[in-house]
């Protein structure tokens, strides 16, 4: 299948531009899994990204409050913790974002730990700051520490 040129108008400056789509990109675009460019170049792309909603607005959109925990309902990382793009292309755990919204900045040497052992929970009263040492100690004391079994060859 040959490449295809697609003509679009930039969302910022409204100037027409052309993008060449290769067969694999075209197939993914038809399935809705590839987004054809919306900006004519980097300056307009940067302007478009500046119009993002504030992190607190995007955060609360994905929180389900229950009687106990506030559950994160959007994307989860491989460990089961909630995540949200804090900056374009840089996901951050939802529990860290919750801490920042409710308490301010997190010092570099600290992690945000859960009191409730519920990984998608973002309720500020269920979160506390601790070091990596505190995190490992907490994990062991609550019986959540597991080691990978080594199999003989």
Short mmCIF file of N, CA, C and O in Angstrom, two decimals, residues 25-94:
data_model
loop_
_atom_site.label_atom_id
_atom_site.label_comp_id
_atom_site.label_asym_id
_atom_site.label_seq_id
_atom_site.Cartn_x
_atom_site.Cartn_y
_atom_site.Cartn_z
N UNK A 25 0.62 3.75 9.52
CA UNK A 25 -0.05 4.88 10.18
C UNK A 25 -1.48 5.01 9.67
O UNK A 25 -2.40 5.29 10.44
N UNK A 26 -1.67 4.83 8.37
CA UNK A 26 -3.01 4.95 7.78
C UNK A 26 -3.94 3.88 8.34
O UNK A 26 -5.09 4.16 8.69
N UNK A 27 -3.44 2.64 8.47
CA UNK A 27 -4.26 1.55 9.02
C UNK A 27 -4.66 1.86 10.46
O UNK A 27 -5.81 1.67 10.85
N UNK A 28 -3.70 2.37 11.25
CA UNK A 28 -4.02 2.72 12.64
C UNK A 28 -4.97 3.90 12.72
O UNK A 28 -5.84 3.95 13.60
N UNK A 29 -4.84 4.86 11.82
CA UNK A 29 -5.74 6.02 11.80
C UNK A 29 -7.17 5.60 11.53
O UNK A 29 -8.11 6.12 12.12
N UNK A 30 -7.34 4.63 10.65
CA UNK A 30 -8.69 4.14 10.34
C UNK A 30 -9.32 3.45 11.54
O UNK A 30 -10.54 3.46 11.71
N UNK A 31 -8.48 2.85 12.40
CA UNK A 31 -8.97 2.20 13.61
C UNK A 31 -9.11 3.17 14.78
O UNK A 31 -9.53 2.80 15.86
N UNK A 32 -8.72 4.43 14.58
CA UNK A 32 -8.80 5.42 15.63
C UNK A 32 -7.65 5.34 16.62
O UNK A 32 -7.73 5.88 17.72
N UNK A 33 -6.56 4.65 16.25
CA UNK A 33 -5.44 4.47 17.17
C UNK A 33 -4.22 5.30 16.78
O UNK A 33 -3.16 5.15 17.35
N UNK A 34 -4.35 6.15 15.78
CA UNK A 34 -3.28 7.04 15.37
C UNK A 34 -3.89 8.38 15.06
O UNK A 34 -4.82 8.46 14.25
N UNK A 35 -3.39 9.41 15.70
CA UNK A 35 -3.95 10.74 15.49
C UNK A 35 -3.14 11.46 14.41
O UNK A 35 -1.93 11.62 14.55
N UNK A 36 -3.81 11.86 13.36
CA UNK A 36 -3.17 12.63 12.31
C UNK A 36 -2.87 14.01 12.87
O UNK A 36 -3.67 14.56 13.62
N UNK A 37 -1.71 14.56 12.54
CA UNK A 37 -1.29 15.85 13.08
C UNK A 37 -2.36 16.93 13.04
O UNK A 37 -3.13 17.03 12.08
N UNK A 38 -2.41 17.73 14.10
CA UNK A 38 -3.40 18.80 14.17
C UNK A 38 -2.77 20.18 14.06
O UNK A 38 -3.46 21.18 14.03
N UNK A 39 -1.42 20.24 14.05
CA UNK A 39 -0.72 21.51 14.00
C UNK A 39 0.26 21.51 12.84
O UNK A 39 0.83 20.48 12.49
N UNK A 40 0.51 22.70 12.27
CA UNK A 40 1.39 22.80 11.11
C UNK A 40 2.86 22.67 11.47
O UNK A 40 3.68 22.32 10.62
N UNK A 41 3.23 22.92 12.71
CA UNK A 41 4.63 22.82 13.11
C UNK A 41 4.79 22.99 14.61
O UNK A 41 3.82 23.11 15.36
N UNK A 42 6.05 23.01 15.07
CA UNK A 42 6.33 23.08 16.50
C UNK A 42 5.82 24.35 17.19
O UNK A 42 5.30 24.26 18.30
N UNK A 43 5.93 25.55 16.58
CA UNK A 43 5.42 26.73 17.28
C UNK A 43 3.91 26.64 17.58
O UNK A 43 3.48 26.97 18.68
N UNK A 44 3.14 26.17 16.61
CA UNK A 44 1.69 26.04 16.84
C UNK A 44 1.39 24.89 17.79
O UNK A 44 0.46 24.96 18.59
N UNK A 45 2.18 23.82 17.72
CA UNK A 45 2.01 22.70 18.64
C UNK A 45 2.20 23.17 20.08
O UNK A 45 1.42 22.85 20.97
N UNK A 46 3.26 23.98 20.31
CA UNK A 46 3.53 24.50 21.65
C UNK A 46 2.40 25.40 22.14
O UNK A 46 2.00 25.34 23.29
N UNK A 47 1.87 26.22 21.26
CA UNK A 47 0.74 27.08 21.64
C UNK A 47 -0.49 26.24 21.99
O UNK A 47 -1.21 26.54 22.91
N UNK A 48 -0.71 25.20 21.21
CA UNK A 48 -1.86 24.32 21.45
C UNK A 48 -1.76 23.61 22.78
O UNK A 48 -2.75 23.41 23.48
N UNK A 49 -0.57 23.21 23.18
CA UNK A 49 -0.38 22.51 24.44
C UNK A 49 -0.52 23.44 25.64
O UNK A 49 -0.80 23.01 26.73
N UNK A 50 -0.32 24.73 25.44
CA UNK A 50 -0.47 25.68 26.54
C UNK A 50 -1.92 25.87 26.94
O UNK A 50 -2.21 26.41 27.99
N UNK A 51 -2.83 25.43 26.10
CA UNK A 51 -4.25 25.62 26.39
C UNK A 51 -4.84 24.47 27.21
O UNK A 51 -6.04 24.38 27.36
N UNK A 52 -3.97 23.59 27.73
CA UNK A 52 -4.46 22.48 28.54
C UNK A 52 -5.17 22.99 29.79
O UNK A 52 -4.81 24.01 30.35
N UNK A 53 -6.12 22.22 30.22
CA UNK A 53 -6.82 22.56 31.46
C UNK A 53 -5.87 22.38 32.64
O UNK A 53 -4.96 21.55 32.59
N UNK A 54 -6.08 23.12 33.72
CA UNK A 54 -5.21 22.98 34.90
C UNK A 54 -5.26 21.55 35.44
O UNK A 54 -6.27 20.85 35.31
N UNK A 55 -4.17 21.14 36.06
CA UNK A 55 -4.05 19.78 36.56
C UNK A 55 -5.15 19.43 37.55
O UNK A 55 -5.66 18.32 37.55
N UNK A 56 -5.57 20.39 38.37
CA UNK A 56 -6.62 20.09 39.35
C UNK A 56 -7.95 19.78 38.67
O UNK A 56 -8.69 18.90 39.11
N UNK A 57 -8.25 20.47 37.57
CA UNK A 57 -9.49 20.20 36.82
C UNK A 57 -9.43 18.81 36.20
O UNK A 57 -10.38 18.02 36.30
N UNK A 58 -8.29 18.48 35.59
CA UNK A 58 -8.14 17.16 34.97
C UNK A 58 -8.12 16.06 36.02
O UNK A 58 -8.61 14.96 35.80
N UNK A 59 -7.56 16.35 37.20
CA UNK A 59 -7.50 15.37 38.28
C UNK A 59 -8.89 15.00 38.78
O UNK A 59 -9.25 13.83 38.84
N UNK A 60 -9.70 16.01 39.16
CA UNK A 60 -11.01 15.74 39.78
C UNK A 60 -11.97 15.05 38.83
O UNK A 60 -12.89 14.37 39.27
N UNK A 61 -11.75 15.18 37.55
CA UNK A 61 -12.60 14.53 36.55
C UNK A 61 -12.54 13.00 36.66
O UNK A 61 -13.45 12.31 36.26
N UNK A 62 -11.45 12.49 37.26
CA UNK A 62 -11.23 11.04 37.31
C UNK A 62 -11.28 10.46 38.72
O UNK A 62 -10.77 9.37 38.96
N UNK A 63 -11.88 11.18 39.66
CA UNK A 63 -11.93 10.70 41.05
C UNK A 63 -13.37 10.31 41.41
O UNK A 63 -14.29 11.09 41.21
N UNK A 64 -13.52 9.12 41.94
CA UNK A 64 -14.82 8.63 42.43
C UNK A 64 -14.73 8.55 43.95
O UNK A 64 -13.97 7.74 44.50
N UNK A 65 -15.49 9.41 44.64
CA UNK A 65 -15.44 9.44 46.10
C UNK A 65 -16.40 8.39 46.67
O UNK A 65 -17.58 8.37 46.34
N UNK A 66 -15.87 7.52 47.52
CA UNK A 66 -16.69 6.54 48.23
C UNK A 66 -16.62 6.88 49.72
O UNK A 66 -15.95 7.83 50.11
N UNK A 67 -17.29 6.10 50.56
CA UNK A 67 -17.27 6.38 52.00
C UNK A 67 -15.88 6.23 52.59
O UNK A 67 -15.55 6.89 53.56
N UNK A 68 -15.06 5.37 52.03
CA UNK A 68 -13.72 5.16 52.57
C UNK A 68 -12.66 5.81 51.68
O UNK A 68 -12.07 6.80 52.06
N UNK A 69 -12.43 5.27 50.52
CA UNK A 69 -11.36 5.76 49.64
C UNK A 69 -11.92 6.62 48.52
O UNK A 69 -13.09 6.51 48.16
N UNK A 70 -11.05 7.45 47.95
CA UNK A 70 -11.35 8.19 46.73
C UNK A 70 -10.61 7.46 45.62
O UNK A 70 -9.39 7.47 45.58
N UNK A 71 -11.37 6.81 44.75
CA UNK A 71 -10.77 5.92 43.77
C UNK A 71 -10.45 6.63 42.45
O UNK A 71 -11.26 7.39 41.94
N UNK A 72 -9.27 6.36 41.94
CA UNK A 72 -8.84 6.88 40.65
C UNK A 72 -9.47 6.01 39.57
O UNK A 72 -9.32 4.79 39.58
N UNK A 73 -10.21 6.62 38.63
CA UNK A 73 -10.96 5.86 37.63
C UNK A 73 -10.35 5.91 36.24
O UNK A 73 -10.88 5.30 35.32
N UNK A 74 -9.24 6.61 36.07
CA UNK A 74 -8.63 6.72 34.74
C UNK A 74 -7.47 5.73 34.63
O UNK A 74 -7.47 4.67 35.24
N UNK A 75 -6.46 6.08 33.91
CA UNK A 75 -5.32 5.22 33.59
C UNK A 75 -4.59 4.73 34.84
O UNK A 75 -4.36 5.49 35.78
N UNK A 76 -4.20 3.45 34.81
CA UNK A 76 -3.41 2.86 35.87
C UNK A 76 -2.07 2.42 35.28
O UNK A 76 -2.02 1.96 34.13
N UNK A 77 -1.00 2.54 36.07
CA UNK A 77 0.29 2.05 35.59
C UNK A 77 0.36 0.54 35.79
O UNK A 77 -0.58 -0.08 36.27
N UNK A 78 1.49 -0.06 35.44
CA UNK A 78 1.62 -1.52 35.52
C UNK A 78 1.52 -2.05 36.95
O UNK A 78 1.20 -3.21 37.16
N UNK A 79 1.77 -1.21 37.94
CA UNK A 79 1.67 -1.62 39.34
C UNK A 79 0.28 -1.42 39.93
O UNK A 79 0.04 -1.72 41.08
N UNK A 80 -0.66 -0.86 39.15
CA UNK A 80 -2.02 -0.65 39.62
C UNK A 80 -2.26 0.71 40.26
O UNK A 80 -3.33 0.97 40.80
N UNK A 81 -1.27 1.60 40.20
CA UNK A 81 -1.41 2.95 40.73
C UNK A 81 -1.96 3.88 39.65
O UNK A 81 -1.61 3.74 38.47
N UNK A 82 -2.83 4.83 40.05
CA UNK A 82 -3.37 5.78 39.10
C UNK A 82 -2.28 6.67 38.54
O UNK A 82 -1.28 6.95 39.21
N UNK A 83 -2.47 7.12 37.29
CA UNK A 83 -1.50 8.02 36.69
C UNK A 83 -2.19 9.04 35.80
O UNK A 83 -3.26 8.78 35.25
N UNK A 84 -1.56 10.21 35.68
CA UNK A 84 -2.08 11.30 34.86
C UNK A 84 -0.88 12.09 34.35
O UNK A 84 0.12 12.22 35.05
N UNK A 85 -0.99 12.61 33.12
CA UNK A 85 0.10 13.41 32.57
C UNK A 85 0.16 14.75 33.30
O UNK A 85 -0.73 15.58 33.19
N UNK A 86 1.19 14.91 34.10
CA UNK A 86 1.39 16.15 34.86
C UNK A 86 1.94 17.23 33.93
O UNK A 86 1.54 18.36 33.98
N UNK A 87 2.84 16.84 33.06
CA UNK A 87 3.36 17.66 31.98
C UNK A 87 3.19 16.84 30.72
O UNK A 87 3.12 15.61 30.80
N UNK A 88 3.11 17.47 29.54
CA UNK A 88 2.91 16.69 28.31
C UNK A 88 3.94 15.57 28.17
O UNK A 88 5.14 15.79 28.24
N UNK A 89 3.44 14.36 28.03
CA UNK A 89 4.29 13.20 27.85
C UNK A 89 4.96 12.68 29.10
O UNK A 89 5.76 11.75 29.04
N UNK A 90 4.66 13.24 30.27
CA UNK A 90 5.29 12.80 31.51
C UNK A 90 4.23 12.41 32.53
O UNK A 90 3.70 13.26 33.24
N UNK A 91 3.88 11.11 32.58
CA UNK A 91 2.88 10.69 33.56
C UNK A 91 3.42 10.76 34.98
O UNK A 91 4.60 10.57 35.23
N UNK A 92 2.51 11.08 35.91
CA UNK A 92 2.86 11.12 37.33
C UNK A 92 1.76 10.34 38.06
O UNK A 92 0.61 10.34 37.64
N UNK A 93 2.14 9.69 39.14
CA UNK A 93 1.14 8.94 39.90
C UNK A 93 0.08 9.87 40.45
O UNK A 93 0.38 10.96 40.95
N UNK A 94 -1.16 9.42 40.40
CA UNK A 94 -2.30 10.22 40.84
C UNK A 94 -2.21 10.55 42.33
O UNK A 94 -2.64 11.62 42.76
#
